[in-house]
PDB file of C-alpha atoms and ligand atoms in Angstrom:
ATOM      1  CA  UNK A   1      84.523 106.890 100.168  1.00 62.00           C
ATOM      2  CA  UNK A   2      84.110 106.432 103.918  1.00 76.00           C
ATOM      3  CA  UNK A   3      85.623 108.728 106.463  1.00 96.00           C
ATOM      4  CA  UNK A   4      87.374 106.593 109.012  1.00 98.00           C
ATOM      5  CA  UNK A   5      89.815 106.327 111.850  1.00 98.00           C
ATOM      6  CA  UNK A   6      91.698 103.165 112.657  1.00 98.00           C
ATOM      7  CA  UNK A   7      93.841 101.119 114.984  1.00 98.00           C
ATOM      8  CA  UNK A   8      96.692  99.250 113.333  1.00 98.00           C
ATOM      9  CA  UNK A   9      98.486  96.891 115.708  1.00 97.00           C
ATOM     10  CA  UNK A  10     101.471  94.752 114.775  1.00 96.00           C
ATOM     11  CA  UNK A  11     100.646  91.185 115.834  1.00 97.00           C
ATOM     12  CA  UNK A  12     103.968  90.549 117.535  1.00 94.00           C
ATOM     13  CA  UNK A  13     102.457  89.521 120.863  1.00 94.00           C
ATOM     14  CA  UNK A  14      99.715  90.514 123.268  1.00 96.00           C
ATOM     15  CA  UNK A  15      98.694  94.156 123.387  1.00 97.00           C
ATOM     16  CA  UNK A  16      99.839  95.900 126.540  1.00 97.00           C
ATOM     17  CA  UNK A  17      98.007  98.632 128.384  1.00 97.00           C
ATOM     18  CA  UNK A  18      99.842 101.298 126.357  1.00 97.00           C
ATOM     19  CA  UNK A  19      98.538  99.806 123.113  1.00 97.00           C
ATOM     20  CA  UNK A  20      95.061  99.425 124.611  1.00 98.00           C
ATOM     21  CA  UNK A  21      95.030 103.039 125.773  1.00 98.00           C
ATOM     22  CA  UNK A  22      95.950 104.185 122.259  1.00 98.00           C
ATOM     23  CA  UNK A  23      93.193 101.954 120.838  1.00 98.00           C
ATOM     24  CA  UNK A  24      90.631 103.515 123.187  1.00 98.00           C
ATOM     25  CA  UNK A  25      91.758 106.978 122.122  1.00 98.00           C
ATOM     26  CA  UNK A  26      91.633 106.111 118.422  1.00 98.00           C
ATOM     27  CA  UNK A  27      88.121 104.758 118.917  1.00 98.00           C
ATOM     28  CA  UNK A  28      87.035 107.905 120.822  1.00 98.00           C
ATOM     29  CA  UNK A  29      88.539 110.242 118.225  1.00 98.00           C
ATOM     30  CA  UNK A  30      86.799 108.379 115.391  1.00 98.00           C
ATOM     31  CA  UNK A  31      83.410 108.023 117.055  1.00 98.00           C
ATOM     32  CA  UNK A  32      83.343 111.570 118.410  1.00 97.00           C
ATOM     33  CA  UNK A  33      83.828 112.851 114.873  1.00 97.00           C
ATOM     34  CA  UNK A  34      81.251 110.580 113.214  1.00 97.00           C
ATOM     35  CA  UNK A  35      83.833 108.395 111.535  1.00 98.00           C
ATOM     36  CA  UNK A  36      83.932 104.675 111.040  1.00 98.00           C
ATOM     37  CA  UNK A  37      86.577 102.827 113.007  1.00 98.00           C
ATOM     38  CA  UNK A  38      88.638 100.225 111.161  1.00 98.00           C
ATOM     39  CA  UNK A  39      91.097  97.628 112.339  1.00 98.00           C
ATOM     40  CA  UNK A  40      94.163  96.773 110.314  1.00 98.00           C
ATOM     41  CA  UNK A  41      96.603  94.059 111.294  1.00 98.00           C
ATOM     42  CA  UNK A  42     100.126  95.138 110.348  1.00 97.00           C
ATOM     43  CA  UNK A  43     101.542  91.677 109.900  1.00 96.00           C
ATOM     44  CA  UNK A  44     104.188  92.297 107.225  1.00 96.00           C
ATOM     45  CA  UNK A  45     106.844  91.976 109.840  1.00 90.00           C
ATOM     46  CA  UNK A  46     107.086  90.659 113.389  1.00 82.00           C
ATOM     47  CA  UNK A  47     103.934  88.517 113.240  1.00 91.00           C
ATOM     48  CA  UNK A  48     103.595  85.773 115.850  1.00 94.00           C
ATOM     49  CA  UNK A  49     101.145  82.921 115.337  1.00 94.00           C
ATOM     50  CA  UNK A  50      98.037  83.412 117.459  1.00 96.00           C
ATOM     51  CA  UNK A  51      98.792  87.024 118.369  1.00 97.00           C
ATOM     52  CA  UNK A  52      96.144  88.486 116.087  1.00 97.00           C
ATOM     53  CA  UNK A  53      93.365  86.475 117.748  1.00 97.00           C
ATOM     54  CA  UNK A  54      94.593  87.508 121.200  1.00 98.00           C
ATOM     55  CA  UNK A  55      94.738  91.155 120.184  1.00 98.00           C
ATOM     56  CA  UNK A  56      91.215  91.180 118.746  1.00 98.00           C
ATOM     57  CA  UNK A  57      89.913  89.389 121.833  1.00 98.00           C
ATOM     58  CA  UNK A  58      91.559  91.923 124.167  1.00 98.00           C
ATOM     59  CA  UNK A  59      90.258  94.902 122.200  1.00 98.00           C
ATOM     60  CA  UNK A  60      86.750  93.467 122.361  1.00 98.00           C
ATOM     61  CA  UNK A  61      87.187  92.826 126.112  1.00 98.00           C
ATOM     62  CA  UNK A  62      87.734  96.530 126.811  1.00 98.00           C
ATOM     63  CA  UNK A  63      84.840  97.504 124.552  1.00 98.00           C
ATOM     64  CA  UNK A  64      86.705  98.663 121.431  1.00 98.00           C
ATOM     65  CA  UNK A  65      84.535  97.610 118.488  1.00 97.00           C
ATOM     66  CA  UNK A  66      85.380  98.051 114.821  1.00 98.00           C
ATOM     67  CA  UNK A  67      83.487  98.325 111.583  1.00 97.00           C
ATOM     68  CA  UNK A  68      83.694  95.788 108.783  1.00 96.00           C
ATOM     69  CA  UNK A  69      86.252  93.083 108.266  1.00 97.00           C
ATOM     70  CA  UNK A  70      89.768  93.195 109.672  1.00 98.00           C
ATOM     71  CA  UNK A  71      92.331  94.003 106.974  1.00 97.00           C
ATOM     72  CA  UNK A  72      95.675  92.184 106.984  1.00 97.00           C
ATOM     73  CA  UNK A  73      98.681  93.695 105.261  1.00 97.00           C
ATOM     74  CA  UNK A  74     100.051  90.334 104.118  1.00 96.00           C
ATOM     75  CA  UNK A  75      96.968  90.025 101.906  1.00 96.00           C
ATOM     76  CA  UNK A  76      97.720  93.294 100.142  1.00 97.00           C
ATOM     77  CA  UNK A  77     101.162  92.876  98.557  1.00 96.00           C
ATOM     78  CA  UNK A  78      99.909  93.499  94.977  1.00 97.00           C
ATOM     79  CA  UNK A  79      98.559  96.898  96.044  1.00 98.00           C
ATOM     80  CA  UNK A  80     101.920  97.882  97.516  1.00 98.00           C
ATOM     81  CA  UNK A  81     103.727  96.608  94.419  1.00 98.00           C
ATOM     82  CA  UNK A  82     101.463  98.766  92.261  1.00 98.00           C
ATOM     83  CA  UNK A  83     102.260 101.875  94.319  1.00 98.00           C
ATOM     84  CA  UNK A  84     106.011 101.196  94.103  1.00 98.00           C
ATOM     85  CA  UNK A  85     105.688 100.623  90.352  1.00 98.00           C
ATOM     86  CA  UNK A  86     103.933 103.969  90.021  1.00 98.00           C
ATOM     87  CA  UNK A  87     106.669 105.767  91.936  1.00 98.00           C
ATOM     88  CA  UNK A  88     109.314 103.969  89.893  1.00 98.00           C
ATOM     89  CA  UNK A  89     107.649 104.979  86.622  1.00 98.00           C
ATOM     90  CA  UNK A  90     107.809 108.581  87.845  1.00 98.00           C
ATOM     91  CA  UNK A  91     111.547 108.287  88.561  1.00 97.00           C
ATOM     92  CA  UNK A  92     110.943 108.423  92.298  1.00 98.00           C
ATOM     93  CA  UNK A  93     112.712 105.247  93.407  1.00 98.00           C
ATOM     94  CA  UNK A  94     116.132 103.650  93.170  1.00 98.00           C
ATOM     95  CA  UNK A  95     117.753 100.377  94.086  1.00 98.00           C
ATOM     96  CA  UNK A  96     119.931 100.319  97.177  1.00 97.00           C
ATOM     97  CA  UNK A  97     122.552  97.688  97.891  1.00 97.00           C
ATOM     98  CA  UNK A  98     123.861  99.056 101.174  1.00 94.00           C
ATOM     99  CA  UNK A  99     124.174  96.791 104.177  1.00 91.00           C
ATOM    100  CA  UNK A 100     123.113  98.146 107.543  1.00 88.00           C
ATOM    101  CA  UNK A 101     126.776  98.382 108.477  1.00 87.00           C
ATOM    102  CA  UNK A 102     127.677 100.354 105.360  1.00 87.00           C
ATOM    103  CA  UNK A 103     124.939 102.842 106.169  1.00 86.00           C
ATOM    104  CA  UNK A 104     126.171 103.211 109.747  1.00 83.00           C
ATOM    105  CA  UNK A 105     129.745 103.721 108.615  1.00 83.00           C
ATOM    106  CA  UNK A 106     129.056 106.020 105.674  1.00 81.00           C
ATOM    107  CA  UNK A 107     130.024 109.637 106.222  1.00 76.00           C
ATOM    108  CA  UNK A 108     126.776 111.571 106.343  1.00 69.00           C
ATOM    109  CA  UNK A 109     126.194 113.950 103.460  1.00 65.00           C
ATOM    110  CA  UNK A 110     126.789 117.620 104.210  1.00 65.00           C
ATOM    111  CA  UNK A 111     123.682 119.181 105.763  1.00 66.00           C
ATOM    112  CA  UNK A 112     122.009 115.769 105.982  1.00 68.00           C
ATOM    113  CA  UNK A 113     120.000 115.456 109.170  1.00 70.00           C
ATOM    114  CA  UNK A 114     121.132 112.995 111.816  1.00 73.00           C
ATOM    115  CA  UNK A 115     119.884 109.468 111.163  1.00 76.00           C
ATOM    116  CA  UNK A 116     119.023 110.093 107.512  1.00 87.00           C
ATOM    117  CA  UNK A 117     120.130 107.683 104.782  1.00 92.00           C
ATOM    118  CA  UNK A 118     123.265 109.292 103.289  1.00 90.00           C
ATOM    119  CA  UNK A 119     122.199 108.635  99.687  1.00 92.00           C
ATOM    120  CA  UNK A 120     125.059 106.274  98.856  1.00 92.00           C
ATOM    121  CA  UNK A 121     123.193 104.390  96.107  1.00 96.00           C
ATOM    122  CA  UNK A 122     121.206 107.335  94.764  1.00 96.00           C
ATOM    123  CA  UNK A 123     123.567 108.131  91.950  1.00 94.00           C
ATOM    124  CA  UNK A 124     124.913 104.682  90.966  1.00 96.00           C
ATOM    125  CA  UNK A 125     125.360 104.322  87.214  1.00 96.00           C
ATOM    126  CA  UNK A 126     123.189 101.740  85.404  1.00 95.00           C
ATOM    127  CA  UNK A 127     126.312  99.612  84.911  1.00 96.00           C
ATOM    128  CA  UNK A 128     127.112  99.745  88.618  1.00 96.00           C
ATOM    129  CA  UNK A 129     123.526  98.788  89.480  1.00 96.00           C
ATOM    130  CA  UNK A 130     123.760  95.843  87.098  1.00 96.00           C
ATOM    131  CA  UNK A 131     127.024  94.723  88.679  1.00 96.00           C
ATOM    132  CA  UNK A 132     125.745  95.067  92.253  1.00 95.00           C
ATOM    133  CA  UNK A 133     122.574  93.096  91.520  1.00 95.00           C
ATOM    134  CA  UNK A 134     124.647  89.966  91.034  1.00 94.00           C
ATOM    135  CA  UNK A 135     125.932  90.026  94.589  1.00 91.00           C
ATOM    136  CA  UNK A 136     123.002  91.228  96.667  1.00 93.00           C
ATOM    137  CA  UNK A 137     119.254  91.707  96.256  1.00 96.00           C
ATOM    138  CA  UNK A 138     118.345  95.389  96.219  1.00 97.00           C
ATOM    139  CA  UNK A 139     116.107  97.297  98.561  1.00 98.00           C
ATOM    140  CA  UNK A 140     113.942  99.955  96.904  1.00 98.00           C
ATOM    141  CA  UNK A 141     114.296 103.467  98.267  1.00 98.00           C
ATOM    142  CA  UNK A 142     112.315 106.611  97.654  1.00 98.00           C
ATOM    143  CA  UNK A 143     114.144 109.284  95.688  1.00 98.00           C
ATOM    144  CA  UNK A 144     113.051 112.167  97.911  1.00 97.00           C
ATOM    145  CA  UNK A 145     113.233 115.720  96.647  1.00 97.00           C
ATOM    146  CA  UNK A 146     113.124 117.340 100.035  1.00 96.00           C
ATOM    147  CA  UNK A 147     114.867 116.722 103.332  1.00 94.00           C
ATOM    148  CA  UNK A 148     112.024 117.818 105.557  1.00 95.00           C
ATOM    149  CA  UNK A 149     108.251 118.052 105.549  1.00 98.00           C
ATOM    150  CA  UNK A 150     105.697 119.626 107.836  1.00 98.00           C
ATOM    151  CA  UNK A 151     102.561 117.944 109.117  1.00 98.00           C
ATOM    152  CA  UNK A 152      99.699 119.195 111.240  1.00 98.00           C
ATOM    153  CA  UNK A 153      98.802 117.297 114.357  1.00 98.00           C
ATOM    154  CA  UNK A 154      95.746 117.902 116.522  1.00 97.00           C
ATOM    155  CA  UNK A 155      97.794 117.556 119.710  1.00 97.00           C
ATOM    156  CA  UNK A 156     101.263 118.718 118.584  1.00 97.00           C
ATOM    157  CA  UNK A 157     100.363 121.509 116.193  1.00 97.00           C
ATOM    158  CA  UNK A 158     102.705 121.995 113.275  1.00 98.00           C
ATOM    159  CA  UNK A 159     105.550 119.434 113.266  1.00 98.00           C
ATOM    160  CA  UNK A 160     108.491 119.460 110.882  1.00 97.00           C
ATOM    161  CA  UNK A 161     110.697 116.396 110.588  1.00 96.00           C
ATOM    162  CA  UNK A 162     113.221 114.576 108.447  1.00 94.00           C
ATOM    163  CA  UNK A 163     112.459 113.141 105.055  1.00 96.00           C
ATOM    164  CA  UNK A 164     115.261 111.007 103.651  1.00 95.00           C
ATOM    165  CA  UNK A 165     115.458 108.390 100.917  1.00 97.00           C
ATOM    166  CA  UNK A 166     113.656 105.898 103.105  1.00 97.00           C
ATOM    167  CA  UNK A 167     113.091 102.244 102.206  1.00 97.00           C
ATOM    168  CA  UNK A 168     109.865 101.300 100.392  1.00 98.00           C
ATOM    169  CA  UNK A 169     110.655  97.621  99.933  1.00 98.00           C
ATOM    170  CA  UNK A 170     113.284  95.820 101.952  1.00 97.00           C
ATOM    171  CA  UNK A 171     115.880  93.689 100.272  1.00 96.00           C
ATOM    172  CA  UNK A 172     114.128  90.532 101.522  1.00 95.00           C
ATOM    173  CA  UNK A 173     111.121  91.587  99.419  1.00 96.00           C
ATOM    174  CA  UNK A 174     108.949  92.706 102.351  1.00 96.00           C
ATOM    175  CA  UNK A 175     107.114  95.996 101.889  1.00 98.00           C
ATOM    176  CA  UNK A 176     108.295  98.609 104.364  1.00 97.00           C
ATOM    177  CA  UNK A 177     105.935  99.994 106.988  1.00 97.00           C
ATOM    178  CA  UNK A 178     106.178 103.590 105.733  1.00 98.00           C
ATOM    179  CA  UNK A 179     104.907 102.609 102.281  1.00 98.00           C
ATOM    180  CA  UNK A 180     102.240 100.160 103.452  1.00 98.00           C
ATOM    181  CA  UNK A 181     100.769 102.552 106.000  1.00 98.00           C
ATOM    182  CA  UNK A 182     100.319 105.340 103.443  1.00 98.00           C
ATOM    183  CA  UNK A 183      98.861 103.063 100.762  1.00 98.00           C
ATOM    184  CA  UNK A 184      96.500 101.352 103.203  1.00 98.00           C
ATOM    185  CA  UNK A 185      95.258 104.478 104.924  1.00 98.00           C
ATOM    186  CA  UNK A 186      94.429 105.973 101.517  1.00 98.00           C
ATOM    187  CA  UNK A 187      92.834 102.788 100.138  1.00 97.00           C
ATOM    188  CA  UNK A 188      90.693 102.323 103.256  1.00 97.00           C
ATOM    189  CA  UNK A 189      89.431 105.908 103.296  1.00 97.00           C
ATOM    190  CA  UNK A 190      91.227 106.592 106.565  1.00 98.00           C
ATOM    191  CA  UNK A 191      91.371 110.333 107.029  1.00 98.00           C
ATOM    192  CA  UNK A 192      92.245 110.357 110.734  1.00 98.00           C
ATOM    193  CA  UNK A 193      95.329 108.665 112.191  1.00 98.00           C
ATOM    194  CA  UNK A 194      95.530 108.389 115.975  1.00 98.00           C
ATOM    195  CA  UNK A 195      98.577 106.533 117.283  1.00 98.00           C
ATOM    196  CA  UNK A 196     101.387 106.672 119.821  1.00 97.00           C
ATOM    197  CA  UNK A 197     103.610 109.742 119.703  1.00 96.00           C
ATOM    198  CA  UNK A 198     106.680 107.528 119.180  1.00 96.00           C
ATOM    199  CA  UNK A 199     105.529 107.512 115.536  1.00 97.00           C
ATOM    200  CA  UNK A 200     105.434 111.301 115.165  1.00 97.00           C
ATOM    201  CA  UNK A 201     109.008 111.426 113.740  1.00 96.00           C
ATOM    202  CA  UNK A 202     107.980 109.045 110.884  1.00 96.00           C
ATOM    203  CA  UNK A 203     104.954 111.124 110.001  1.00 98.00           C
ATOM    204  CA  UNK A 204     106.631 113.747 107.757  1.00 98.00           C
ATOM    205  CA  UNK A 205     108.008 110.888 105.616  1.00 98.00           C
ATOM    206  CA  UNK A 206     104.549 109.364 105.341  1.00 98.00           C
ATOM    207  CA  UNK A 207     102.814 112.647 104.526  1.00 98.00           C
ATOM    208  CA  UNK A 208     105.441 113.452 101.893  1.00 98.00           C
ATOM    209  CA  UNK A 209     104.934 110.016 100.345  1.00 98.00           C
ATOM    210  CA  UNK A 210     101.156 110.571 100.345  1.00 98.00           C
ATOM    211  CA  UNK A 211     101.724 113.793  98.424  1.00 98.00           C
ATOM    212  CA  UNK A 212     103.873 111.962  95.845  1.00 98.00           C
ATOM    213  CA  UNK A 213     101.223 109.255  95.474  1.00 98.00           C
ATOM    214  CA  UNK A 214      98.633 112.024  95.157  1.00 98.00           C
ATOM    215  CA  UNK A 215      96.472 110.671  97.949  1.00 98.00           C
ATOM    216  CA  UNK A 216      94.999 112.788 100.760  1.00 97.00           C
ATOM    217  CA  UNK A 217      97.076 113.287 103.898  1.00 98.00           C
ATOM    218  CA  UNK A 218      95.018 112.210 106.934  1.00 98.00           C
ATOM    219  CA  UNK A 219      94.592 114.334 110.019  1.00 98.00           C
ATOM    220  CA  UNK A 220      96.958 113.194 112.749  1.00 98.00           C
ATOM    221  CA  UNK A 221      96.751 112.936 116.522  1.00 98.00           C
ATOM    222  CA  UNK A 222      99.851 111.476 118.166  1.00 98.00           C
ATOM    223  CA  UNK A 223      98.927 110.573 121.705  1.00 98.00           C
ATOM    224  CA  UNK A 224     101.196 110.276 124.747  1.00 97.00           C
ATOM    225  CA  UNK A 225     102.560 106.862 125.600  1.00 96.00           C
ATOM    226  CA  UNK A 226     102.296 104.798 128.733  1.00 97.00           C
ATOM    227  CA  UNK A 227     105.682 104.469 130.414  1.00 97.00           C
ATOM    228  CA  UNK A 228     107.183 102.361 133.210  1.00 96.00           C
ATOM    229  CA  UNK A 229     108.413 103.758 136.514  1.00 93.00           C
ATOM    230  CA  UNK A 230     111.730 104.701 134.846  1.00 94.00           C
ATOM    231  CA  UNK A 231     109.870 106.835 132.348  1.00 94.00           C
ATOM    232  CA  UNK A 232     110.644 104.391 129.526  1.00 95.00           C
ATOM    233  CA  UNK A 233     107.998 103.275 127.035  1.00 94.00           C
ATOM    234  CA  UNK A 234     106.130 100.328 128.506  1.00 94.00           C
ATOM    235  CA  UNK A 235     107.213  96.879 127.322  1.00 91.00           C
ATOM    236  CA  UNK A 236     106.132  93.325 128.036  1.00 87.00           C
ATOM    237  CA  UNK A 237     109.011  92.866 130.486  1.00 90.00           C
ATOM    238  CA  UNK A 238     107.602  95.585 132.750  1.00 93.00           C
ATOM    239  CA  UNK A 239     105.495  93.079 134.653  1.00 92.00           C
ATOM    240  CA  UNK A 240     101.704  93.086 134.706  1.00 93.00           C
ATOM    241  CA  UNK A 241     101.010  94.958 131.478  1.00 96.00           C
ATOM    242  CA  UNK A 242      98.682  92.784 129.378  1.00 97.00           C
ATOM    243  CA  UNK A 243      95.076  91.832 130.116  1.00 98.00           C
ATOM    244  CA  UNK A 244      96.367  88.276 130.539  1.00 97.00           C
ATOM    245  CA  UNK A 245      98.901  89.386 133.187  1.00 96.00           C
ATOM    246  CA  UNK A 246      96.246  91.420 134.963  1.00 97.00           C
ATOM    247  CA  UNK A 247      93.725  88.567 134.935  1.00 97.00           C
ATOM    248  CA  UNK A 248      96.328  86.463 136.731  1.00 96.00           C
ATOM    249  CA  UNK A 249      96.401  89.101 139.467  1.00 96.00           C
ATOM    250  CA  UNK A 250      92.601  88.982 139.689  1.00 97.00           C
ATOM    251  CA  UNK A 251      92.127  92.247 137.796  1.00 97.00           C
ATOM    252  CA  UNK A 252      89.382  91.920 135.172  1.00 98.00           C
ATOM    253  CA  UNK A 253      89.411  93.633 131.760  1.00 98.00           C
ATOM    254  CA  UNK A 254      86.734  96.127 132.863  1.00 98.00           C
ATOM    255  CA  UNK A 255      88.962  97.335 135.698  1.00 98.00           C
ATOM    256  CA  UNK A 256      91.891  97.727 133.325  1.00 98.00           C
ATOM    257  CA  UNK A 257      89.645  99.688 130.953  1.00 98.00           C
ATOM    258  CA  UNK A 258      88.533 101.916 133.828  1.00 98.00           C
ATOM    259  CA  UNK A 259      92.141 102.601 134.877  1.00 98.00           C
ATOM    260  CA  UNK A 260      92.966 103.611 131.319  1.00 98.00           C
ATOM    261  CA  UNK A 261      89.922 105.868 131.045  1.00 98.00           C
ATOM    262  CA  UNK A 262      90.653 107.547 134.371  1.00 98.00           C
ATOM    263  CA  UNK A 263      94.265 108.110 133.316  1.00 98.00           C
ATOM    264  CA  UNK A 264      92.805 110.123 130.452  1.00 98.00           C
ATOM    265  CA  UNK A 265      90.549 112.158 132.738  1.00 97.00           C
ATOM    266  CA  UNK A 266      87.525 110.258 131.408  1.00 98.00           C
ATOM    267  CA  UNK A 267      84.729 108.545 133.336  1.00 97.00           C
ATOM    268  CA  UNK A 268      85.098 104.849 134.138  1.00 98.00           C
ATOM    269  CA  UNK A 269      82.559 102.457 132.633  1.00 98.00           C
ATOM    270  CA  UNK A 270      81.576 101.467 129.120  1.00 97.00           C
ATOM    271  CA  UNK A 271      83.299 103.490 126.413  1.00 98.00           C
ATOM    272  CA  UNK A 272      80.022 105.109 125.311  1.00 97.00           C
ATOM    273  CA  UNK A 273      80.015 107.098 128.540  1.00 97.00           C
ATOM    274  CA  UNK A 274      83.520 108.394 127.897  1.00 98.00           C
ATOM    275  CA  UNK A 275      82.455 109.214 124.352  1.00 97.00           C
ATOM    276  CA  UNK A 276      79.736 111.571 125.532  1.00 96.00           C
ATOM    277  CA  UNK A 277      82.296 113.815 127.305  1.00 97.00           C
ATOM    278  CA  UNK A 278      85.377 113.219 125.126  1.00 98.00           C
ATOM    279  CA  UNK A 279      87.306 116.372 124.247  1.00 97.00           C
ATOM    280  CA  UNK A 280      90.702 115.871 122.568  1.00 95.00           C
ATOM    281  CA  UNK A 281      91.864 119.303 123.584  1.00 92.00           C
ATOM    282  CA  UNK A 282      91.835 118.570 127.297  1.00 94.00           C
ATOM    283  CA  UNK A 283      93.648 115.237 127.124  1.00 95.00           C
ATOM    284  CA  UNK A 284      96.748 114.886 129.310  1.00 95.00           C
ATOM    285  CA  UNK A 285      99.847 115.870 127.330  1.00 93.00           C
ATOM    286  CA  UNK A 286     102.345 113.894 129.390  1.00 95.00           C
ATOM    287  CA  UNK A 287     103.147 110.172 129.273  1.00 97.00           C
ATOM    288  CA  UNK A 288     101.287 108.172 131.881  1.00 97.00           C
ATOM    289  CA  UNK A 289     103.199 106.023 134.340  1.00 96.00           C
ATOM    290  CA  UNK A 290     101.639 102.571 134.631  1.00 96.00           C
ATOM    291  CA  UNK A 291     101.170 102.045 138.359  1.00 94.00           C
ATOM    292  CA  UNK A 292     101.318  98.226 138.553  1.00 91.00           C
ATOM    293  CA  UNK A 293     104.109  95.705 138.258  1.00 84.00           C
TER     294      UNK A 293
HETATM  295  N1  LIG B   1     101.699  98.890 113.498  1.00 52.37           N
HETATM  296  C1  LIG B   1     102.261  99.999 114.196  1.00 52.37           C
HETATM  297  C2  LIG B   1     102.540  99.622 115.626  1.00 52.37           C
HETATM  298  O1  LIG B   1     101.942  98.722 116.157  1.00 52.37           O
HETATM  299  C3  LIG B   1     101.348 101.208 114.217  1.00 52.37           C
HETATM  300  C4  LIG B   1     101.341 101.902 112.935  1.00 52.37           C
HETATM  301  C5  LIG B   1     100.395 103.081 112.836  1.00 52.37           C
HETATM  302  O2  LIG B   1      99.491 103.237 113.653  1.00 52.37           O
HETATM  303  O3  LIG B   1     100.574 103.818 111.863  1.00 52.37           O
HETATM  304  O4  LIG B   1     103.387 100.209 116.248  1.00 52.37           O
END
């Protein structure tokens, strides 16, 4: 099995400089540790026609190259179904009929952490499940046997976070991100996950699920985000934030790449130069404020 890192964008629109900075970091982490670097398009949800092509083009424009063919999650449903079937056979799933509103309004279970699913459907009788199925398609949830899990992160050290009975398959039949990401990382031999630190709180759930599926837990590095001048995670509405926006201002992709590298304390120029001096332990720990509008 290969040893690999990856970048896994959701093709919901053009990548912005925050996404591109994370991609550069993921590439540097993988290459500096002799790993392959894979690209996975997370198109189960929020896919916009044409976005994948734009994203691949923009990654190539800043010099991020990947090994092998791009993997798309929509082509992998049978693999996710198999993983859910395995968990179900082990008694580790249940059907949930809750609406979003019911979950919001449910009193949280004693000692349950804030934001965790309160477990409303966990103990429905078979007859009740049968009855509920006639009125609403079920989501599939994990039957978790812990309410927290600890992961190790290269940049954050030991991190403990919530594990609840999170959704594995939504009630519209779409596989949930937390299941797909664990199954795909394992199937692709990905043993290093570098991504934005907004995803750190989901990581204990994913590592716990990996342990239940008996697949290796990757090493994690959750990197700081790029933020706007209000300190809020960068979004498309923040002005000139995609390579397309920047090109309109006369700023070429190479200049954008150089700004991103310099924001990381790395030398401007082709990524190979940054690679030769890359040291994860001296990366800036704080979010970076994007200086343009
Ligand atoms: N597809 C996710 C995103 O674009 C990233 C998931 C991951 O890296 O695990 O936010």
